[in-house]
Tab-separated table of C-alpha atoms in Angstrom:
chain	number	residue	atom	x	y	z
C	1	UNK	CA	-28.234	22.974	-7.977
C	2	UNK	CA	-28.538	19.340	-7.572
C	3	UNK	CA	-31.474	17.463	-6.486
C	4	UNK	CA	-32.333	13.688	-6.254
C	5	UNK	CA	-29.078	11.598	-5.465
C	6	UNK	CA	-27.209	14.532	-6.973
C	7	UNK	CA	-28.703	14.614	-9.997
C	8	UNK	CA	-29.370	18.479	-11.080
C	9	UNK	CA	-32.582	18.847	-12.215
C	10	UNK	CA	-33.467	18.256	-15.443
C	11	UNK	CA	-31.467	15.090	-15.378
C	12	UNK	CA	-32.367	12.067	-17.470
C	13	UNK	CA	-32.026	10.011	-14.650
C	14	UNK	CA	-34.510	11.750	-12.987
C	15	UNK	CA	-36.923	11.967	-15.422
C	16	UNK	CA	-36.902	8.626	-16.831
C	17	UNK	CA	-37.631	5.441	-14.745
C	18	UNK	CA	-34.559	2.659	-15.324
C	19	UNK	CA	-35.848	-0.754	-16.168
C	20	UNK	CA	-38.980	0.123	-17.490
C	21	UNK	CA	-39.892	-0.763	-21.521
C	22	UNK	CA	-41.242	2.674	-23.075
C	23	UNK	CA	-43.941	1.887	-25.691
C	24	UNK	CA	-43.620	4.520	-29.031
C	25	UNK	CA	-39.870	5.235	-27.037
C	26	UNK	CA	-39.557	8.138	-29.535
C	27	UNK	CA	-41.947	9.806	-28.371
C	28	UNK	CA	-41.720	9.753	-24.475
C	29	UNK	CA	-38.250	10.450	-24.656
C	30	UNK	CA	-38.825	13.550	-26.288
C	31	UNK	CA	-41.750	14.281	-23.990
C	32	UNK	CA	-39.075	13.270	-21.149
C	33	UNK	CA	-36.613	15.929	-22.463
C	34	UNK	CA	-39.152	18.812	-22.684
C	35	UNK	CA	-40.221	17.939	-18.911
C	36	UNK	CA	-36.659	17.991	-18.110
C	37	UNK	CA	-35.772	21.238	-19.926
C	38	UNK	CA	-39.010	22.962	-17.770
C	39	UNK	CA	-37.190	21.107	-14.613
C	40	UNK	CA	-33.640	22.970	-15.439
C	41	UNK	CA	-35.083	26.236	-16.409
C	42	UNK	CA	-37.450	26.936	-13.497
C	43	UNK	CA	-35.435	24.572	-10.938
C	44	UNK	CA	-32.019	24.795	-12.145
C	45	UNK	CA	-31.814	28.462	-13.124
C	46	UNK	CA	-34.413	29.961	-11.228
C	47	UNK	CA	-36.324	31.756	-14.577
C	48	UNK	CA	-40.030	32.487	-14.629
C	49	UNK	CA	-42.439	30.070	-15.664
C	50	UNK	CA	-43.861	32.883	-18.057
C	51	UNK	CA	-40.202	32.805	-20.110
C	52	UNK	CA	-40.109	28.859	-19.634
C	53	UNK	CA	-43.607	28.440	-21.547
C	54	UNK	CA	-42.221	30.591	-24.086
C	55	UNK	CA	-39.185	29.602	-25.111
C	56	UNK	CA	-40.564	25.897	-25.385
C	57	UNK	CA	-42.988	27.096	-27.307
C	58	UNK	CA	-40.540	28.228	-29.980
C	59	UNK	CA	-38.783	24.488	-29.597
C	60	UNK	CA	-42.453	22.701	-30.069
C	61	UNK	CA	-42.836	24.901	-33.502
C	62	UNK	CA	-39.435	23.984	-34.734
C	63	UNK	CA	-40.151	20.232	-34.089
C	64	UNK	CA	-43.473	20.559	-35.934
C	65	UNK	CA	-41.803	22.560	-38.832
C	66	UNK	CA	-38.708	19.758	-38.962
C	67	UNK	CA	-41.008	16.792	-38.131
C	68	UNK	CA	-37.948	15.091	-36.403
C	69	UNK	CA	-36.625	14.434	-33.524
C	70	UNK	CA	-33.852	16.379	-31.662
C	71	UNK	CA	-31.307	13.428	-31.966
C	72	UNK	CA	-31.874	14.048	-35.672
C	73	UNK	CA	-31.775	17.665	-35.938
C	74	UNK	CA	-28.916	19.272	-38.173
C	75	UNK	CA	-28.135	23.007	-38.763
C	76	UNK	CA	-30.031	22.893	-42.253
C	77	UNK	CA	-33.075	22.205	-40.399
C	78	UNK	CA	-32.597	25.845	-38.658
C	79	UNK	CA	-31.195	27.282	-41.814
C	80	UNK	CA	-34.753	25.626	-43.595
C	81	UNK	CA	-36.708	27.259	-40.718
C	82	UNK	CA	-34.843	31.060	-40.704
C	83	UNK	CA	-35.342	31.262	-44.402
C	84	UNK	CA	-39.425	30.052	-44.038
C	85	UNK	CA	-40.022	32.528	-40.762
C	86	UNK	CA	-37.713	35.424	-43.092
C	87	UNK	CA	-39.232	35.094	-46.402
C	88	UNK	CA	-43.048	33.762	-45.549
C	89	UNK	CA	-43.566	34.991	-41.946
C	90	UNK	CA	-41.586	38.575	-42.076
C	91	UNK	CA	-40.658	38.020	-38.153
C	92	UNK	CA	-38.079	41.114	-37.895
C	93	UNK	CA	-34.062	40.206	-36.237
C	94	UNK	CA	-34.960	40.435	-32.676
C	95	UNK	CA	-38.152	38.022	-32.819
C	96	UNK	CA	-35.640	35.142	-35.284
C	97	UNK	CA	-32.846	36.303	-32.570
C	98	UNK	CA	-35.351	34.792	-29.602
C	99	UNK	CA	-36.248	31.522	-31.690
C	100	UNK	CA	-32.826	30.867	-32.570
C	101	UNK	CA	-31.546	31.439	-28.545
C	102	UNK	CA	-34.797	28.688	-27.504
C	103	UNK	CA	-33.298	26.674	-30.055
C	104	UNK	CA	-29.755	26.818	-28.597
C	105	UNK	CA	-30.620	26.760	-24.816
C	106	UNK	CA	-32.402	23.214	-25.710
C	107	UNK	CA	-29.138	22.294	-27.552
C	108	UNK	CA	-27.208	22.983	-24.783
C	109	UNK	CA	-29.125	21.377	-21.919
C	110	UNK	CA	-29.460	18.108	-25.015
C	111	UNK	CA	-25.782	17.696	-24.913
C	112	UNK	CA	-24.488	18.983	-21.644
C	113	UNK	CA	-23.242	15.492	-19.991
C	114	UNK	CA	-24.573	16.002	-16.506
C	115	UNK	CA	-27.936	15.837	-17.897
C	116	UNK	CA	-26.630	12.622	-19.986
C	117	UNK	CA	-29.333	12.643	-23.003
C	118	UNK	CA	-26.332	11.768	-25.049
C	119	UNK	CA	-25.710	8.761	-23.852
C	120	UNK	CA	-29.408	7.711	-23.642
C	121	UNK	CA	-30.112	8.569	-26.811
C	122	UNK	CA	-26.863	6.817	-28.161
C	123	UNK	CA	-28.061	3.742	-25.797
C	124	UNK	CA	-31.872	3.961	-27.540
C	125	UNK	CA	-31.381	5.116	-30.699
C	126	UNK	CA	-28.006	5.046	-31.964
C	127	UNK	CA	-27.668	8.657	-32.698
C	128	UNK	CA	-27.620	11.889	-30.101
C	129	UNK	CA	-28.772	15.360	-29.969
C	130	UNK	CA	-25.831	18.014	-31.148
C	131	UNK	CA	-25.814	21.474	-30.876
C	132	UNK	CA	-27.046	23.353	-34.598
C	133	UNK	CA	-26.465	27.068	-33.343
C	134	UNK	CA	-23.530	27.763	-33.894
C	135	UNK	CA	-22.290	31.913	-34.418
C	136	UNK	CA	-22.157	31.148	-38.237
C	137	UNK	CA	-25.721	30.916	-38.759
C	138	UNK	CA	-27.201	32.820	-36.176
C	139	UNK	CA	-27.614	36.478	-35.435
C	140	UNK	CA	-25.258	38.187	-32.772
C	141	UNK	CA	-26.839	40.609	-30.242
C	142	UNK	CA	-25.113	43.562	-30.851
C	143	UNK	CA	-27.229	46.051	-29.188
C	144	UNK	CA	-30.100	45.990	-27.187
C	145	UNK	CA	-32.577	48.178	-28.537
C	146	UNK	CA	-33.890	47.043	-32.291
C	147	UNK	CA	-36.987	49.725	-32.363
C	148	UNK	CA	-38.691	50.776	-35.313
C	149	UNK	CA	-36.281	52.981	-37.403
C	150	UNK	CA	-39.054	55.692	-38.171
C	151	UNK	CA	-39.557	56.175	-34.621
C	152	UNK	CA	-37.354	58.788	-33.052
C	153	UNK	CA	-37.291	62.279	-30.251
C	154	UNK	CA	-39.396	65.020	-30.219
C	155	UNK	CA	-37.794	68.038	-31.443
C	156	UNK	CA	-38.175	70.940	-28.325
C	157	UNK	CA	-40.767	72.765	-30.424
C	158	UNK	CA	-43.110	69.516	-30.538
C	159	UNK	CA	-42.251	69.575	-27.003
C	160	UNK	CA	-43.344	72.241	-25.559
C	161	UNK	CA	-46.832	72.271	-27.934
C	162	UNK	CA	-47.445	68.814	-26.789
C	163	UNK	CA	-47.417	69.695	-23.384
C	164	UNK	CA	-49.155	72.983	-23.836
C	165	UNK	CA	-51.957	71.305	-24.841
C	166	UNK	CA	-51.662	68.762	-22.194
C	167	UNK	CA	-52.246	71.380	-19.822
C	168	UNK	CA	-54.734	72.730	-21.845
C	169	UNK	CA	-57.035	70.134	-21.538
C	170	UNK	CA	-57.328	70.855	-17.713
C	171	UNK	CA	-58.893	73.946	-18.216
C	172	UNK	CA	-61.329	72.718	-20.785
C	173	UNK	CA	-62.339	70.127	-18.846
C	174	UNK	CA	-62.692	72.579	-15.867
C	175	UNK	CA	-64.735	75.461	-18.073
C	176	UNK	CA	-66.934	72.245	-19.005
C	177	UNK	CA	-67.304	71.334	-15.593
C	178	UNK	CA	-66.531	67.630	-16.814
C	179	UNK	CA	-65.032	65.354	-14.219
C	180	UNK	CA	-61.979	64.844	-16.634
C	181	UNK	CA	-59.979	67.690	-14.646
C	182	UNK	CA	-58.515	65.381	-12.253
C	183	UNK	CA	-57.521	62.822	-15.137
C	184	UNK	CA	-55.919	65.182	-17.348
C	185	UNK	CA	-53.944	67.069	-14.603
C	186	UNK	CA	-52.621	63.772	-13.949
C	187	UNK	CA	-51.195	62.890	-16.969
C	188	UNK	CA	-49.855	66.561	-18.129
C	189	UNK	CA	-48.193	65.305	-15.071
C	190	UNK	CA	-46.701	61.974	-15.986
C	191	UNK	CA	-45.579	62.778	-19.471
C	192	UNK	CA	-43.236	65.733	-17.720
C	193	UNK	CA	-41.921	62.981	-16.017
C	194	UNK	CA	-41.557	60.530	-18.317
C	195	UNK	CA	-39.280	63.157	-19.834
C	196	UNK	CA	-37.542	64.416	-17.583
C	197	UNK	CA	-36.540	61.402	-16.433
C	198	UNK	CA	-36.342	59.282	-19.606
C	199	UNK	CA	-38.697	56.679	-18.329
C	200	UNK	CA	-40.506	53.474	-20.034
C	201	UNK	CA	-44.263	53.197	-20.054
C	202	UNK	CA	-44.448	50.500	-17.634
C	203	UNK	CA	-41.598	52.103	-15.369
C	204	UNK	CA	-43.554	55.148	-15.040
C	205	UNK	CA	-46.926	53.781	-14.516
C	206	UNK	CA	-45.311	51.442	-11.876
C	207	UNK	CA	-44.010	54.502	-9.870
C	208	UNK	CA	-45.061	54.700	-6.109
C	209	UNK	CA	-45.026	58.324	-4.279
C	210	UNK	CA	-42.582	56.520	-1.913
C	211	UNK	CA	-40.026	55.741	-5.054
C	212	UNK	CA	-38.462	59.884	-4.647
C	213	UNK	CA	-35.537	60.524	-2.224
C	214	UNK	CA	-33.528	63.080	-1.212
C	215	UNK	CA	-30.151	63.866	-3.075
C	216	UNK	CA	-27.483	65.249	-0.581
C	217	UNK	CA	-25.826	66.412	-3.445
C	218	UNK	CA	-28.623	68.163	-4.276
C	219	UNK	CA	-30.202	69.278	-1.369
C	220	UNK	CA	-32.018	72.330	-3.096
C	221	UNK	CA	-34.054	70.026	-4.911
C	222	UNK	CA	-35.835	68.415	-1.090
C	223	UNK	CA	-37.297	65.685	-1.532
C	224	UNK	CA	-37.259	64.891	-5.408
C	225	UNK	CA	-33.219	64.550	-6.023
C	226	UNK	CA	-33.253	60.948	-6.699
C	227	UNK	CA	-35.890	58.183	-8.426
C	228	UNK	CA	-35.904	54.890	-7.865
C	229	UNK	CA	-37.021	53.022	-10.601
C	230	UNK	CA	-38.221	49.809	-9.284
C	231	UNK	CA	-39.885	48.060	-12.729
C	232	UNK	CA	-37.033	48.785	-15.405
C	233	UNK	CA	-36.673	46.362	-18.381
C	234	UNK	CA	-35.914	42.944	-17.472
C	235	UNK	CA	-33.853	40.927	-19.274
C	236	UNK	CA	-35.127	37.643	-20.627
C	237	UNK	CA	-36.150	35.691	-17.456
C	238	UNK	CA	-35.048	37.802	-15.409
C	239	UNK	CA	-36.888	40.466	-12.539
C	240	UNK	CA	-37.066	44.002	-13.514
C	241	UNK	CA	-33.884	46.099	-13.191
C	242	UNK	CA	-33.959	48.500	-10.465
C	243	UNK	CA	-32.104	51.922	-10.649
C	244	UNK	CA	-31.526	55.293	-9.265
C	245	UNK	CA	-32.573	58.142	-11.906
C	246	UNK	CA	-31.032	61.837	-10.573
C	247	UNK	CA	-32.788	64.779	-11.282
C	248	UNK	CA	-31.368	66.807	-13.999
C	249	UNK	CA	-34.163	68.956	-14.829
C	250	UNK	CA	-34.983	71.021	-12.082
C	251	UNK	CA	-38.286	72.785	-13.861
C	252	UNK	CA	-40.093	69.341	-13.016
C	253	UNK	CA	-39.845	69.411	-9.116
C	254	UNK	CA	-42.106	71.996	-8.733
C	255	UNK	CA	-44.620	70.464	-11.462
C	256	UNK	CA	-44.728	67.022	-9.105
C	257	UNK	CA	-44.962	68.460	-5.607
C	258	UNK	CA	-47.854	70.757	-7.214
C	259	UNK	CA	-49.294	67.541	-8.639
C	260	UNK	CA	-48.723	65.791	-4.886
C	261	UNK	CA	-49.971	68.152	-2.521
C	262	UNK	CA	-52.813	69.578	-4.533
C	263	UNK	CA	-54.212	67.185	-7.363
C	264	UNK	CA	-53.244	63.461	-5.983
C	265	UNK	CA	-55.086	63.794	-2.701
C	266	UNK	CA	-58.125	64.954	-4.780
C	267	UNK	CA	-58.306	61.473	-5.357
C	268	UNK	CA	-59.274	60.587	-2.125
C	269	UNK	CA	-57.932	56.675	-1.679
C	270	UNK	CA	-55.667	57.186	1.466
C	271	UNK	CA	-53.118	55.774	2.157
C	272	UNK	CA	-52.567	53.967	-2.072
C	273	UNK	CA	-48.951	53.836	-2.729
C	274	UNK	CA	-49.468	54.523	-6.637
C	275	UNK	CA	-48.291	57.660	-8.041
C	276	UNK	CA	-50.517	57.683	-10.780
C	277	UNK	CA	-54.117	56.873	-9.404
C	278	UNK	CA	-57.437	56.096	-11.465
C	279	UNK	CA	-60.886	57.495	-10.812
C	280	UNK	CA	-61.755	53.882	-9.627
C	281	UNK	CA	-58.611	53.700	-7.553
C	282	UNK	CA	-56.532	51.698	-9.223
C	283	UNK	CA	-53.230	52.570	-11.001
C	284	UNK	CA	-52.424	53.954	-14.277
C	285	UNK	CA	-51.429	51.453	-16.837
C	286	UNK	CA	-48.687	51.528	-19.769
C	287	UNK	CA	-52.323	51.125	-22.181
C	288	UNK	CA	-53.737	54.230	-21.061
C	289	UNK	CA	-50.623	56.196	-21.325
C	290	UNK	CA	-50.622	55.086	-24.940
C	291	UNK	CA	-53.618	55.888	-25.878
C	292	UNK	CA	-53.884	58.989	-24.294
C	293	UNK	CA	-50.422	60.478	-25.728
C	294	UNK	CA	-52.005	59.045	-29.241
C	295	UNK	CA	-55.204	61.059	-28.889
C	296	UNK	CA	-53.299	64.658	-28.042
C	297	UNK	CA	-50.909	63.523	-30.764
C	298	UNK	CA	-54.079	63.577	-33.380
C	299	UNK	CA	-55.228	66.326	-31.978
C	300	UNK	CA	-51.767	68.460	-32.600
C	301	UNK	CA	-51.931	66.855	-36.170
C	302	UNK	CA	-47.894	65.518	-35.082
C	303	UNK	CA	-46.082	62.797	-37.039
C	304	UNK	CA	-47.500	59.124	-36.359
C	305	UNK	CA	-44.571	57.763	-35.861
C	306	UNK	CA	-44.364	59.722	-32.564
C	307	UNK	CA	-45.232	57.258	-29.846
C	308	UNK	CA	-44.395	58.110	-25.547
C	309	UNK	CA	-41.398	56.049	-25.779
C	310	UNK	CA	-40.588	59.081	-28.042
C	311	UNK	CA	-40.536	61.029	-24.714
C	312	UNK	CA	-37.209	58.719	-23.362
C	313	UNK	CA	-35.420	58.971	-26.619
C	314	UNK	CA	-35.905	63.135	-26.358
C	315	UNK	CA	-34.422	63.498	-22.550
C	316	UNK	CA	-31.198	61.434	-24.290
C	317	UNK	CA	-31.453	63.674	-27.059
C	318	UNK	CA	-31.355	67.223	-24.868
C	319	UNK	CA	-29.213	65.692	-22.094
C	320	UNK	CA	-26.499	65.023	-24.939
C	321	UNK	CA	-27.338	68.416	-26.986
C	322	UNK	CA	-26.956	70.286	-22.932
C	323	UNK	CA	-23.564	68.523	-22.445
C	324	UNK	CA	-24.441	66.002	-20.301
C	325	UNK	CA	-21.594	63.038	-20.400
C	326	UNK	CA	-22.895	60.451	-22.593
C	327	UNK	CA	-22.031	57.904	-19.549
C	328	UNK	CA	-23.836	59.500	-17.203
C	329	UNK	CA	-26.645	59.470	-19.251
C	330	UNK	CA	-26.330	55.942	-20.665
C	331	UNK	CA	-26.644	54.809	-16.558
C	332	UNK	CA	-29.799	57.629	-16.111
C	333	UNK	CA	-31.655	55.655	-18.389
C	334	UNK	CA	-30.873	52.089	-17.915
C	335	UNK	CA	-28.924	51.125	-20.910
C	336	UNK	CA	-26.373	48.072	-20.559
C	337	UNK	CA	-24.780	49.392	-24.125
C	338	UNK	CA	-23.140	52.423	-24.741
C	339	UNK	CA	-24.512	51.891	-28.703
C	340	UNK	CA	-27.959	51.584	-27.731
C	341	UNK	CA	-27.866	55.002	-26.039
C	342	UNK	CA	-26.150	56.350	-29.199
C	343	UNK	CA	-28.870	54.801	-31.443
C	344	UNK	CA	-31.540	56.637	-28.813
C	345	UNK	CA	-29.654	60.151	-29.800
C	346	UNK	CA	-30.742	62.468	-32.822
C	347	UNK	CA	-29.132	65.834	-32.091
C	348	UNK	CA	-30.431	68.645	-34.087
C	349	UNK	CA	-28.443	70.522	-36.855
C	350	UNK	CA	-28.137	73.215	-34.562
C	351	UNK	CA	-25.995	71.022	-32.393
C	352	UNK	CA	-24.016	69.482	-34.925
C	353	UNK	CA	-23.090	72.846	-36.566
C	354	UNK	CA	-22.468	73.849	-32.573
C	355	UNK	CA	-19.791	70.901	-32.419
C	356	UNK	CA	-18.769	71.793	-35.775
C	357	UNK	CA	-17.474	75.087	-35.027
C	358	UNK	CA	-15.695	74.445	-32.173
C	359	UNK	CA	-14.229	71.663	-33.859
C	360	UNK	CA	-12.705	73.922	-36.032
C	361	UNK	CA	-11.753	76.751	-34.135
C	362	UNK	CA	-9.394	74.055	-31.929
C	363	UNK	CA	-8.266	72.493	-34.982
C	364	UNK	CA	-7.075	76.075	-36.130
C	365	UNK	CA	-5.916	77.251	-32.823
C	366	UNK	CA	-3.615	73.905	-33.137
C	367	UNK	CA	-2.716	75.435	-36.156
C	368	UNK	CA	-1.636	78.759	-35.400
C	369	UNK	CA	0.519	77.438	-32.448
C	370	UNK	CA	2.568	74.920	-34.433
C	371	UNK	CA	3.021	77.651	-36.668
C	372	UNK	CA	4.631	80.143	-34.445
């Protein structure tokens, strides 16, 4: 994308004025270059001011941990800085992973030549900015999920007692005549779904009652064969990911149209497009989701470690144990890795000594044929 007499923006042509004597030049150059980096981020590449104001955050804390400037910056200076934020700070891999990609993407736009900072720092200063990422000293994304190892799915047992008591709590809160009824319908509700169709917090809060289509493939299941998932996980500085999630558990069509025609319009907001509605008419967020799956949680006495997210990594889990192709699933839930689905799996022993046997059993029928 260029911009003033084809300059692309970001340019230090653009952002410095020729002929004009810079007092403390150090410093406005470098001011100059961090104006110009915003300019090819946002203007250039089209990335969200949100992800912009981050990642040069993480470039103004390495220049006040190296107290240089980038024209002087060498790869020990990152090494210095991974070993401090490692050692001192305890950031985990995919936090140093996002510092050391800010770090790069400056590097790059520094010594790119259509944005010619080399040559004006060689002209100023006698020296230029170099790239100090290099794959040597920097962590490789391998996959794209880095959760906490503890956390992990939901055997079928703490499945079905977690959502016993979900629905539980409607009829306490009716024999209390409380006006929690409505809420806790509702969310029985949404952590079905969230299962069943291995959903993030913020995708399933998100949801409108407009996002379910028919699947002519399907058509037994009317109007809930397909979701479209309109707020999956973005990647960095980019929009959400949309995709189309297919119903594979037909037990939860009749638990939403229930929840539809009989508890939503309860709420009495017209013509709202959220699926999950408040008392004060607003919409369900990821926050209350989380705190309400951690209070049923204590109340079952279940491991801490079991979070909703839990909830995704289970539908992998059964989908996988039930047969499902591993591909099919991997595109169900939004995965761009085929690892990262694998890392979401923890198939029971039941399963594994399942696979075990027939392992074996073709391994001897092999057998027995090569020996006739």
């Amino acid at each position: 994308m260029a911009s003033l007499n084809g300059e692309p923006p970001g340019s230090a042509r653009l952002e410095l004025v020729d002929g004009v004597a810079l007092l403390r030049s150090e410093d406005a150059i470098l001011k100059a270059m961090l104006q110009g980096w915003e300019a090819q981020q946002v203007g250039g590449r089209g990335l969200r001011p949100a992800t912009v104001r981050d990642r040069r955050g993480v470039v103004q804390r390495f220049l006040d941990y190296t107290n240089e400037y980038p024209w002087h910056w060498t790869a020990q200076h990152l090494d210095e800085w991974m070993l401090e934020l490692v050692s001192q700070r305890h950031r985990v891999r995919s936090t140093i992973r996002n510092y050391q990609y800010a770090v790069k993407a400056f590097c790059d736009y520094l010594t790119r030549p259509e944005y010619h900072w080399v040559a004006e720092c060689e002209k100023r200063f006698g020296t230029h900015p170099v790239q100090i990422c290099q794959e040597w000293n920097t962590l490789a994304h391998l996959v794209d999920y880095e959760g906490n190892p503890d956390r992990r799915p939901m055997t079928r047992y703490e499945l079905q007692r977690f959502f016993d008591y979900a629905d539980d709590q409607v009829d306490v809160a009716v024999r209390r005549q409380r006006k929690g009824a409505l809420s806790a319908y509702r969310d029985a509700t949404l952590f079905k779904v969230i299962y069943a169709y291995g959903l993030r917090c913020r995708e399933a809060s998100k949801l409108d009652v407009s996002d379910w289509y028919r699947n002519p493939q399907a058509p037994e299941l009317g109007r809930f064969g397909k979701l479209e998932v309109r707020w999956g996980k973005a990647s960095k500085g980019s929009p959400p990911k949309r995709r189309t999630v297919h119903t594979v558990m037909p037990w939860i069509v009749d638990v939403v149209e229930d929840y539809l025609d009989n508890v939503r319009p309860r709420y009495d907001l017209g013509d709202h497009p959220a699926l999950w509605l408040t008392e004060r008419g607003g919409r369900v967020t990821p926050r209350h989701i989380q705190q309400r799956f951690a209070d049923y949680r204590t109340a079952l006495n279940m491991d801490s470690a079991l979070v909703p997210h839990c909830l995704r990594h289970s539908h992998v889990t059964h989908q996988i144990e039930d047969g499902v192709d591993a591909r099919f699933v991997q595109e169900q839930v939004g995965h761009r890795f085929a690892s990262t689905t694998a890392i979401y799996t923890g198939v029971s022993g039941d399963f594994m000594n399942t696979m075990m046997n027939r392992a074996l059993t073709k391994a001897f029928e092999i057998e027995d044929t090569e020996a006739r």
